[in-house]
Short mmCIF file of C-alpha atoms and ligand atoms in Angstrom, two decimals:
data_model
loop_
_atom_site.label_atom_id
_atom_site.label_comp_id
_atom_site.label_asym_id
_atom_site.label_seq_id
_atom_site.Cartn_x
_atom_site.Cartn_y
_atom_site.Cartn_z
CA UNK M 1 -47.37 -53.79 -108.21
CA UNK M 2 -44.56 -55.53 -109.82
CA UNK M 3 -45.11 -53.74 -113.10
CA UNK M 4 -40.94 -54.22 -113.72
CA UNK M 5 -39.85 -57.14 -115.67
CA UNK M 6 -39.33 -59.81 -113.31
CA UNK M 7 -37.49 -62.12 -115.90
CA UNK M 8 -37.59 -65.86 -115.50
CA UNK M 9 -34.37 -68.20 -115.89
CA UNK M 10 -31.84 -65.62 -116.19
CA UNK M 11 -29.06 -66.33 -118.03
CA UNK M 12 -25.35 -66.01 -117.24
CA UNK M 13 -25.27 -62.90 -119.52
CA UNK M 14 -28.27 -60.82 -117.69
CA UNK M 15 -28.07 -62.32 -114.34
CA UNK M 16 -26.44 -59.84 -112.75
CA UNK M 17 -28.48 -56.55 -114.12
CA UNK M 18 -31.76 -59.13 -112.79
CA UNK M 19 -30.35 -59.73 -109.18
CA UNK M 20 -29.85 -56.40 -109.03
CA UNK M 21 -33.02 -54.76 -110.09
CA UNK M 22 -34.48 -57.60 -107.44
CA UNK M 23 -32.34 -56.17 -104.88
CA UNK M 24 -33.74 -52.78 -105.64
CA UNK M 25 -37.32 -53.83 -105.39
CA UNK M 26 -36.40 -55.43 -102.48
CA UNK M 27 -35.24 -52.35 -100.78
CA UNK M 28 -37.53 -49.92 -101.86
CA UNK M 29 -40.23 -51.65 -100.38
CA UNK M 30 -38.21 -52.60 -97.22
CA UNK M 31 -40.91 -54.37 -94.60
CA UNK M 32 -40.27 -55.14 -90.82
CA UNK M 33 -40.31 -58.76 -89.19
CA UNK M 34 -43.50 -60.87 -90.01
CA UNK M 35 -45.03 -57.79 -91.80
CA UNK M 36 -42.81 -59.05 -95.00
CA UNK M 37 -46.29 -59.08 -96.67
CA UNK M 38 -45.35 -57.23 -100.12
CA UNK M 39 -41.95 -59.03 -99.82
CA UNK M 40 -43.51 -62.35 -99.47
CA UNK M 41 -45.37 -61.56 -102.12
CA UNK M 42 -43.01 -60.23 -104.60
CA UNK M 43 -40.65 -63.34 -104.01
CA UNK M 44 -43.84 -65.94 -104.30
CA UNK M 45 -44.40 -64.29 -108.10
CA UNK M 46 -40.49 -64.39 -109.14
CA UNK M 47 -40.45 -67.66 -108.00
CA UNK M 48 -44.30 -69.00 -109.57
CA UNK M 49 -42.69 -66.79 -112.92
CA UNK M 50 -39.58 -69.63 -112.85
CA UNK M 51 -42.28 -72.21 -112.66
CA UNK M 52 -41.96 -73.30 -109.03
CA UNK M 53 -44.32 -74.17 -106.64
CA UNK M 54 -44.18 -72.00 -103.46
CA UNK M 55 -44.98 -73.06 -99.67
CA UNK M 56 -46.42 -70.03 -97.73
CA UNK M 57 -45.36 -70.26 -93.99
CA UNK M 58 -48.28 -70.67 -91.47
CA UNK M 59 -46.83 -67.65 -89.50
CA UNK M 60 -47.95 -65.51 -92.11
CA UNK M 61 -44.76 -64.32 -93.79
CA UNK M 62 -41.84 -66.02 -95.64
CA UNK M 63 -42.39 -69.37 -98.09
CA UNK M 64 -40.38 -72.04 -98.96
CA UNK M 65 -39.90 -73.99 -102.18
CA UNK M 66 -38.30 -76.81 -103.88
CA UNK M 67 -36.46 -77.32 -106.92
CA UNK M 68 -36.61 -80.39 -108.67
CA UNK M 69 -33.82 -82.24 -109.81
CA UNK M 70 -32.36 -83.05 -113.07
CA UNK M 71 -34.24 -86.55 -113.77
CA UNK M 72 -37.83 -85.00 -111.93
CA UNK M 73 -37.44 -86.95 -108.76
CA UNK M 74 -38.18 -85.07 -105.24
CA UNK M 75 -37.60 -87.79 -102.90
CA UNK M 76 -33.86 -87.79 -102.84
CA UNK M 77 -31.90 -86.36 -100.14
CA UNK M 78 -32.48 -82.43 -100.75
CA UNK M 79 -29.94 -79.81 -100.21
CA UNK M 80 -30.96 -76.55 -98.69
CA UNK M 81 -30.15 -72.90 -99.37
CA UNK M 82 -31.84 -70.10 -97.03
CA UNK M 83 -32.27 -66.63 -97.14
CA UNK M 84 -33.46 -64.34 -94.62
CA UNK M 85 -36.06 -61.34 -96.02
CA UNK M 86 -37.06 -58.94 -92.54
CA UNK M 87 -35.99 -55.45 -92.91
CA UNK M 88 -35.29 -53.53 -89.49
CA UNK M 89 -37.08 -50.49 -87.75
CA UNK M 90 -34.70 -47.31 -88.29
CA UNK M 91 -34.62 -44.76 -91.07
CA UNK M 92 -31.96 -44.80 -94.05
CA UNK M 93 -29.76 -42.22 -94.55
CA UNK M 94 -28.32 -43.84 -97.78
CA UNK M 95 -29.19 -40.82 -100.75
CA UNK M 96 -29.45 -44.11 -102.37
CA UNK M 97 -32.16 -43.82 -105.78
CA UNK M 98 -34.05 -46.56 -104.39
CA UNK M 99 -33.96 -45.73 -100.73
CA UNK M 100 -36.87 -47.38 -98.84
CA UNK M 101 -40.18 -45.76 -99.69
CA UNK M 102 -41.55 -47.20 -95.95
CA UNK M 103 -40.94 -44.34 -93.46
CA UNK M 104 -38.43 -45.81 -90.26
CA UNK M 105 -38.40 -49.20 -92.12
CA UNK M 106 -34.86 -49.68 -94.09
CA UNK M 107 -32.41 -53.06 -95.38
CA UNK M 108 -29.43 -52.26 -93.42
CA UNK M 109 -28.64 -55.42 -92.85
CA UNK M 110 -28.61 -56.43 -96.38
CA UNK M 111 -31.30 -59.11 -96.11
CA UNK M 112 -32.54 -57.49 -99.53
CA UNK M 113 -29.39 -58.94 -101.04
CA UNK M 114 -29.60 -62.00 -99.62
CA UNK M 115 -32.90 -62.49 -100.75
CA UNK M 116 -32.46 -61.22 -104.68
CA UNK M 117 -29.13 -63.46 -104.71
CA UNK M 118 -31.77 -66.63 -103.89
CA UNK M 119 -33.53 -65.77 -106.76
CA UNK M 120 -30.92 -65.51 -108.85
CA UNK M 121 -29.99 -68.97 -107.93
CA UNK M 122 -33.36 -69.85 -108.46
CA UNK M 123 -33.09 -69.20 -111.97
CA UNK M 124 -29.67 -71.01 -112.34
CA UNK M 125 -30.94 -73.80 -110.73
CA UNK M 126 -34.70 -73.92 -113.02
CA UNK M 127 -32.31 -73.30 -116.08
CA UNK M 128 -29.98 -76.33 -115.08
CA UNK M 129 -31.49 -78.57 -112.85
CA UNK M 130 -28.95 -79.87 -110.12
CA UNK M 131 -28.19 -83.87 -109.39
CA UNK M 132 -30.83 -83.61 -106.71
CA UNK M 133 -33.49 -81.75 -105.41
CA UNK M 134 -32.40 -78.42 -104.31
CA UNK M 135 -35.03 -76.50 -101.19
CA UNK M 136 -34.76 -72.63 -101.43
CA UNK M 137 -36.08 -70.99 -97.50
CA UNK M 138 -37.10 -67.61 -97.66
CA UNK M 139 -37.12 -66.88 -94.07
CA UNK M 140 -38.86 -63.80 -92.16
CA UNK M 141 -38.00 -62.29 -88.87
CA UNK M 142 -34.67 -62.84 -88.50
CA UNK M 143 -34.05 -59.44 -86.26
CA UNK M 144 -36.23 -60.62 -83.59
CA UNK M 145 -36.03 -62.67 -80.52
CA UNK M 146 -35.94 -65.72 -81.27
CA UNK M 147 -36.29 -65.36 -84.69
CA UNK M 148 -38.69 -66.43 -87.51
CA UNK M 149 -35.95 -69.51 -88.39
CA UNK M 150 -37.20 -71.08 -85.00
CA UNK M 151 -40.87 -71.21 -86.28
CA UNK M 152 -39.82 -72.35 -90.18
CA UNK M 153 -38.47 -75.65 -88.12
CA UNK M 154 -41.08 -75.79 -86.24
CA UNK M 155 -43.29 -75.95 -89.09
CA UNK M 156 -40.89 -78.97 -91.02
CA UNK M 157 -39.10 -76.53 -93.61
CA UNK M 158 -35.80 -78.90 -92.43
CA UNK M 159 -37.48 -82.20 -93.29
CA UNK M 160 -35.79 -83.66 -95.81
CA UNK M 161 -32.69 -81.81 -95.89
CA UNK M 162 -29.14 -83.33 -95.70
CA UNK M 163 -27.28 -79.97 -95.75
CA UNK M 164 -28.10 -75.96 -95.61
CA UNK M 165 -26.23 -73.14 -96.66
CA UNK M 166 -26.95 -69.70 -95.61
CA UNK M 167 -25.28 -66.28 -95.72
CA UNK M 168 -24.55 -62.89 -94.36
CA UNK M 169 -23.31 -60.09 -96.37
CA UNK M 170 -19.77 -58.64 -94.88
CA UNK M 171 -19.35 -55.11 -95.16
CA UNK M 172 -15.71 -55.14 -93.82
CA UNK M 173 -14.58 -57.50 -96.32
CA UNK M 174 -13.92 -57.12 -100.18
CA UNK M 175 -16.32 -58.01 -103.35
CA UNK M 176 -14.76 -61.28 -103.97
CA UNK M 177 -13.86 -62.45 -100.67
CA UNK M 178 -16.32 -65.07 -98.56
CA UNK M 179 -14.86 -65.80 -95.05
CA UNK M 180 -15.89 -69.79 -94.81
CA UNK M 181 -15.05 -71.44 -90.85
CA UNK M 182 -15.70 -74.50 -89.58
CA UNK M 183 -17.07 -74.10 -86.01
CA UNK M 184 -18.58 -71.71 -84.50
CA UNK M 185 -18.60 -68.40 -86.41
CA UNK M 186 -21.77 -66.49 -84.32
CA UNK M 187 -22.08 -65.77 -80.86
CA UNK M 188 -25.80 -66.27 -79.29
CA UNK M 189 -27.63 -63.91 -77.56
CA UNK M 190 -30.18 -63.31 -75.34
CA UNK M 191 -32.55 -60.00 -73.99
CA UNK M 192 -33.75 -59.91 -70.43
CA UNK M 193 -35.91 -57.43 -68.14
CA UNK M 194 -35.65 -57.13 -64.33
CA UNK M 195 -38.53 -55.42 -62.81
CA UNK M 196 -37.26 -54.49 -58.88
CA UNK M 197 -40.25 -53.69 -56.96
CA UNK M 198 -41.24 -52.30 -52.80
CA UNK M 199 -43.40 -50.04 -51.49
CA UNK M 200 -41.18 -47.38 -51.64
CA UNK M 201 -40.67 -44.11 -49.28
CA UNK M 202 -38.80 -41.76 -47.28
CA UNK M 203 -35.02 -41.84 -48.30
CA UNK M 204 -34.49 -41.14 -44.68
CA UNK M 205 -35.54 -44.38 -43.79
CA UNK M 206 -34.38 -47.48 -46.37
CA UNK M 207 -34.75 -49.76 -43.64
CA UNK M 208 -38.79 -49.19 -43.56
CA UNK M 209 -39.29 -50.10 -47.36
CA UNK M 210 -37.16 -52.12 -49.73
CA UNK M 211 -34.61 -49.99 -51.04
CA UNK M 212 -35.27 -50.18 -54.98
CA UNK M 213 -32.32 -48.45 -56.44
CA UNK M 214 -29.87 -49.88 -54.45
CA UNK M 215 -30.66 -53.60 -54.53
CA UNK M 216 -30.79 -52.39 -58.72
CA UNK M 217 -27.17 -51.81 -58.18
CA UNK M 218 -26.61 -55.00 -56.63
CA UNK M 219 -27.99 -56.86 -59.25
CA UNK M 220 -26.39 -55.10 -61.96
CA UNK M 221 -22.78 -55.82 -60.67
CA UNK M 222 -24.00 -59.30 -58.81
CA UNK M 223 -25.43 -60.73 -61.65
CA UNK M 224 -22.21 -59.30 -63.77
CA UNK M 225 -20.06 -60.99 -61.14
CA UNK M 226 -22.01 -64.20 -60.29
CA UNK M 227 -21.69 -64.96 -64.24
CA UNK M 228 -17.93 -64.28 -63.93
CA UNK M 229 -17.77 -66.91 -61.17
CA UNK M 230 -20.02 -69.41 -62.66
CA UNK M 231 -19.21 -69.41 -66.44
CA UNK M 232 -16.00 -70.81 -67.97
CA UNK M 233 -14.11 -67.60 -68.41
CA UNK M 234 -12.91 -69.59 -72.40
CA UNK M 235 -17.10 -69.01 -73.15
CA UNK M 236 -16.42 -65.69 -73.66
CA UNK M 237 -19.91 -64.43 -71.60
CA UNK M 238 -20.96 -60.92 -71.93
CA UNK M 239 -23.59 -59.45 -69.78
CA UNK M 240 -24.36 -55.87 -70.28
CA UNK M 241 -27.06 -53.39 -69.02
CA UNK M 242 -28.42 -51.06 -71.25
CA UNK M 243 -31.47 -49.83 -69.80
CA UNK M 244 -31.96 -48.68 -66.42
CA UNK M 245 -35.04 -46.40 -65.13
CA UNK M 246 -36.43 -45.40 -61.57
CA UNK M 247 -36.77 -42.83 -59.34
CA UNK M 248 -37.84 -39.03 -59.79
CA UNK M 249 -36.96 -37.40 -56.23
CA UNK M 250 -33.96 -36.88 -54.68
CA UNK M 251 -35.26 -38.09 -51.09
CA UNK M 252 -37.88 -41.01 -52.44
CA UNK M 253 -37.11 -44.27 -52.65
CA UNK M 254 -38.93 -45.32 -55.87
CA UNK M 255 -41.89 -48.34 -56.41
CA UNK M 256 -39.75 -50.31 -58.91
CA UNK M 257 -36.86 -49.86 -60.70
CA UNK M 258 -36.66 -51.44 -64.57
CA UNK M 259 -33.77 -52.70 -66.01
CA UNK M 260 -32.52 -54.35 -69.39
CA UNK M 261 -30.03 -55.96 -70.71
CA UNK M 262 -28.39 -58.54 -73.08
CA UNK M 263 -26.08 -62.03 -72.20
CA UNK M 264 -24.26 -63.17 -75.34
CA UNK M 265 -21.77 -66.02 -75.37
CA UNK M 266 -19.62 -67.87 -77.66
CA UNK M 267 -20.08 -71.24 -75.89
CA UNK M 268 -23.92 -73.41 -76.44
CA UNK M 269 -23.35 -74.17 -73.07
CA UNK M 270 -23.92 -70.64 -71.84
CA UNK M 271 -26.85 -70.65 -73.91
CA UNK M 272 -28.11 -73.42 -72.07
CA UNK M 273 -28.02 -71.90 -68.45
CA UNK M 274 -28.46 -68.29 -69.15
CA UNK M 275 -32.42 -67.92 -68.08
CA UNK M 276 -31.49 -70.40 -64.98
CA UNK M 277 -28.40 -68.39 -63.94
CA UNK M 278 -30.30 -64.79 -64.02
CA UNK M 279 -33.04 -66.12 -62.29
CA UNK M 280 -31.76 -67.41 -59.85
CA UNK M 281 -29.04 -64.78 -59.34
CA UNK M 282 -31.39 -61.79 -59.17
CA UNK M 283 -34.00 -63.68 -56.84
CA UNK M 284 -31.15 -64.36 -54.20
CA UNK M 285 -29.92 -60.70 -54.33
CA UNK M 286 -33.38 -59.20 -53.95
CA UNK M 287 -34.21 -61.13 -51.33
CA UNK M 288 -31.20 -59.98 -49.29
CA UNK M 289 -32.25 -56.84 -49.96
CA UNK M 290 -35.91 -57.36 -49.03
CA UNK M 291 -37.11 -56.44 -52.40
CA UNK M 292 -39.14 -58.01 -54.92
CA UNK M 293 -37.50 -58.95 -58.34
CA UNK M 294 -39.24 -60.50 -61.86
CA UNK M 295 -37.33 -61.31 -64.32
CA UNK M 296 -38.54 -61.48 -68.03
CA UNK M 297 -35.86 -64.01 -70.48
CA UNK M 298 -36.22 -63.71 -73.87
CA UNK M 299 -33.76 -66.68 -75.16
CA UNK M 300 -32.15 -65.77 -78.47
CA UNK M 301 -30.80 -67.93 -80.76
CA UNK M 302 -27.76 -70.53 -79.85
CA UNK M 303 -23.96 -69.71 -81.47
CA UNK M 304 -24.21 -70.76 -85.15
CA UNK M 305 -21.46 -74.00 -85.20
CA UNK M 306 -20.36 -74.80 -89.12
CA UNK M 307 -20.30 -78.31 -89.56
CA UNK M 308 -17.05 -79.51 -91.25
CA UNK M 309 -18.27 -81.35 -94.08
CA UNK M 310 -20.82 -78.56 -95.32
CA UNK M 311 -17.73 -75.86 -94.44
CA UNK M 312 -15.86 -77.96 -97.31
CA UNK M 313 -18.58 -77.72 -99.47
CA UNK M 314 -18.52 -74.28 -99.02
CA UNK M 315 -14.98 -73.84 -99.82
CA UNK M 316 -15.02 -75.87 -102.99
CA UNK M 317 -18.04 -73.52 -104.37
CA UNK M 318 -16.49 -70.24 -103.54
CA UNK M 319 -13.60 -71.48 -105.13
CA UNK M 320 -15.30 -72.80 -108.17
CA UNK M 321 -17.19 -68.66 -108.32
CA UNK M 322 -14.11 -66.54 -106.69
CA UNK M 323 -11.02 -68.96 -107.05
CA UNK M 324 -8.52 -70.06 -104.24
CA UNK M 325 -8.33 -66.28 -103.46
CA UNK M 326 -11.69 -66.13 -102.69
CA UNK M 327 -11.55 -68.14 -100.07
CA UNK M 328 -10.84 -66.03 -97.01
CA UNK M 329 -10.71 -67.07 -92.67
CA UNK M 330 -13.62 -65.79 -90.29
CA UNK M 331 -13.94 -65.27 -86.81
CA UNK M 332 -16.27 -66.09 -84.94
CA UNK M 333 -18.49 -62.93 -83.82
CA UNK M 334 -20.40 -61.52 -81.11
CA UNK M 335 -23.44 -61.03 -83.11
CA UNK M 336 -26.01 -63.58 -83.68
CA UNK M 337 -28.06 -65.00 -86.56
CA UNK M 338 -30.87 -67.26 -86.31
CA UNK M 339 -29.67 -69.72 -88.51
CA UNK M 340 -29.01 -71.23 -85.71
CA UNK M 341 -32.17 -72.99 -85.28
CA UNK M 342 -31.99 -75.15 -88.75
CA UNK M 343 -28.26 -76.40 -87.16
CA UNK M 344 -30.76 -78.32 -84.79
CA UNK M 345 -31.84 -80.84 -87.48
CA UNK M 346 -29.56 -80.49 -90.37
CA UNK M 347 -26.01 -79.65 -90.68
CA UNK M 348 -25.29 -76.63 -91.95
CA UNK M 349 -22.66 -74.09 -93.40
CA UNK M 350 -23.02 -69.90 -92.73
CA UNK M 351 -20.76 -67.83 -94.61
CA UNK M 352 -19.29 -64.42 -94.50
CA UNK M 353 -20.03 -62.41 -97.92
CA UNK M 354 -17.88 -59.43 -98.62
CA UNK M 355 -19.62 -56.66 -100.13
CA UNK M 356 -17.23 -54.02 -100.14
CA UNK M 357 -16.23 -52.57 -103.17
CA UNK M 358 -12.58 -50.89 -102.11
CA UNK M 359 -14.06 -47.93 -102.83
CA UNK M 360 -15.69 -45.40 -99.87
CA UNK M 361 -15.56 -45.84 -96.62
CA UNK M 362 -16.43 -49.50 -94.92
CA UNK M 363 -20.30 -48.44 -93.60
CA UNK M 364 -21.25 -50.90 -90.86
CA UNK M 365 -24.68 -53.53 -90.56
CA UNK M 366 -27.39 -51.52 -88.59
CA UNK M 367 -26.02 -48.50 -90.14
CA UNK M 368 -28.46 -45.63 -91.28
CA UNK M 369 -25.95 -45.30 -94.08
CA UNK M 370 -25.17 -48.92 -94.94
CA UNK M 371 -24.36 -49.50 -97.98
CA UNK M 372 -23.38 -52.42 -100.23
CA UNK M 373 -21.09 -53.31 -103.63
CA UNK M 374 -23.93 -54.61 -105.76
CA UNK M 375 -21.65 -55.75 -108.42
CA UNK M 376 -21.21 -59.21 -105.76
CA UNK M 377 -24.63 -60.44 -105.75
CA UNK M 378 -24.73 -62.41 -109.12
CA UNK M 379 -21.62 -64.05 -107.83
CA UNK M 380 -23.59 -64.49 -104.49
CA UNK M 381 -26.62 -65.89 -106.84
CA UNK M 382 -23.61 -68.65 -108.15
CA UNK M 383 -22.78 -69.27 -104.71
CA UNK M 384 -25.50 -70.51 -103.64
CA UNK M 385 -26.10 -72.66 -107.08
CA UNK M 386 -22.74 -74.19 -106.31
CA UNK M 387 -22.76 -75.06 -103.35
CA UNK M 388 -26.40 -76.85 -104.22
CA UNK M 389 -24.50 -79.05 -106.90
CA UNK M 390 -22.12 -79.86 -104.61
ZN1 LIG S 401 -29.18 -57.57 -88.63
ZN1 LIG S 402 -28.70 -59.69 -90.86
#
């Protein structure tokens, strides 16, 4: 299976050509959340190549492993560096060589990259040990709800750490560029299903069954307005719908309406009453509509917050790679990450990657036709090893 030449401590000269043909492999063989099987696989025999010793996640997918530090010690304070590894469930439309060979499986959202610019800090780091023991967290499941960061913490892949670093490529920023914020730079998010059920009937007559549809409409601009009321309008809330289905008569009041939808914030705090405030809000407008309403909350991850210190960290290694141009501002985004989760117990530092080459158009993440400048990713790989030095 991984009849290519894997290489072992690359050096300056042929990192880049390795981290690339990683990143290829990577792709190519492109696996959804927790069925990173091959993946986990292909990473655990890079890594075991280098000489390290890898930790296999209970949850099936992912591992974890540390590397030692300069004078052989382990029990210092360790300084973490993660990558995520889940491909999602849509089909590339790339033309790319090494387009992935799993039918509706495909890396647009660069995790592949991520993941081969680990390893090539893996290398640096096994060629020249750091001041102190440095863990590398190859993560799955990152696109789902709650994502698989939740379970690595769960299963102690933060004990021991003093400070993480993680990454997400940027595809509307130049090669060169890494967009480093203190604060919050993620938004979190959040799926939910409403299930509105009656005993349906006779359109005629809406005041002999529950009226399904229209207590749906309720909800949808209730809940919408009940968050408007009770949320600080600063947290910058979003509730959308983006499912609705019920009803196939003109003149019958339908059984049960579904309906989905997301709430994303910018504030923790929004985070923190979402399931309570849907709840509640949708159980109060069904029943003054006589209807019955369940409500299914999947809780995403929280906003990802930079800590300060780590955020100067940061800066001084992208400077030490890129330079004081390098350095570029962020905001903070309505998209989530699951990094999240590791903020819980360390402090922690997630950075925006540019991987645009100036050439083509800008093709966005979650884009059939994403695409990537893979002249960045040894720089990525030093990244990483520089902001483990410290
Ligand atoms: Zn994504
Ligand atoms: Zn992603």
């Amino acid at each position: 299976m991984f009849g290519r030449n894997k290489g072992s401590k690359a050096s300056e000269g042929d990192l880049a050509a390795q981290v690339v043909e990683w990143r290829r492999w990577l792709h190519e063989n492109a696996e959804r959340s927790y069925e990173e099987h091959e993946t986990t696989d292909y990473v655990a025999s890079v890594l075991e190549d280098m000489g390290l010793k890898v930790h296999r996640f209970d949850l099936g997918t992912g591992l974890w492993c540390d590397v030692p530090a300069a004078d052989g010690t382990s029990s210092k304070d360790v300084v973490g560096l993660r990558a995520d590894i889940d491909a999602l469930p849509m089909t590339e439309d790339t033309g790319l060589d090494f387009a992935s060979a799993n039918e509706g499986v495909s890396h647009a959202c660069g995790h592949d990259a991520h993941t081969a610019m680990l390893l090539g800090a893996a290398s640096l780091l096994v060629a020249d040990p750091p001041p102190q023991p440095v863990r590398l967290i190859f993560q799955p499941a990152e696109e789902t709800q709650p994502g698989g960061a939740k379970k690595c913490v769960e299963e102690g892949v933060t004990d021991g750490l003093t400070q993480l670093m993680g990454l997400h490529c940027d595809p509307h920023r130049p090669t060169g560029e890494v967009g480093v914020i203190a604060g919050p730079i993620t938004s979190s998010n959040a799926n939910f299903g409403i299930t509105v059920t009656s005993s349906g009937g006779h359109t005629a007559r809406p005041h002999e069954t529950g009226d399904t549809i229209f207590a749906a409409a309720q909800i949808v601009t209730g809940l919408t307005a009940a968050l408007d009321r009770r949320v600080d309008p600063r947290a910058g809330a979003v509730l959308t719908f983006g499912s609705i289905n019920g009803g196939s008569a003109v003149n019958v009041i339908p059984a049960k309406v579904e309906m989905w939808g997301t709430l994303r914030s910018a504030k923790r705090a929004v985070w923190e009453i979402g399931e309570e405030l849907v709840t509640t809000s949708v159980a109060s407008i069904a029943a003054t509509f006589g209807v019955e309403a369940e409500v299914t909350y999947t809780q995403g991850p929280p906003p990802v917050i930079n800590d300060e210190e780590c955020a100067e960290r940061a800066r001084a290694a992208v400077v030490s790679v890129f330079g004081e141009e390098g350095v570029g501002t962020a905001e903070q985004s309505s998209g989530g990450d699951d990094f999240s989760w590791y903020l819980d117990s360390v402090p922690g530092v997630y950075l925006r990657f540019g991987v645009h080459s100036g050439k083509g158009e800008e093709t966005d993440l979650h884009h059939p036709g994403f695409l990537l400048d893979e002249d960045a990713l040894a720089d990525g790989a030093r990244l990483f090893d520089a902001f483990a030095r410290g």
